[in-house]
Steps between C-alpha positions, in 0.01 A plus 500: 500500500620284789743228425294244705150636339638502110584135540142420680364655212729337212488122700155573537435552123733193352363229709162647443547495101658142501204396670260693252711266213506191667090537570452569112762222418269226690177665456432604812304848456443548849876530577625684189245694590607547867819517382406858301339639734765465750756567238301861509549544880877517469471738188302696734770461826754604219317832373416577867870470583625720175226735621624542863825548354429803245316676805855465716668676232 
């Protein structure tokens, strides 16, 4: 996994989660919700990277 992609993926996933919180925290569905889902797309950048990686080797 690139340097520049694993910390896409791992930024991507912590600001994502801490806005999941902070929706649930003040009630706000539709962002905690938004929050997950988008906490899923850098899961997703993450396995896609691991993936790309086990095929180089």
């Amino acid at each position: 996994m690139s340097a520049s992609e694993k910390a896409k993926a791992k930024t991507e996933q912590t600001v994502r989660k801490v806005e999941k919180e902070v929706g649930r925290a003040v009630g706000n569905e539709r962002v905690a919700a938004e929050g997950e889902s988008k906490e899923a797309k850098g899961d997703l950048r993450g396995a896609k990277e691991k993936g790309k990686d086990a095929l180089k080797d």
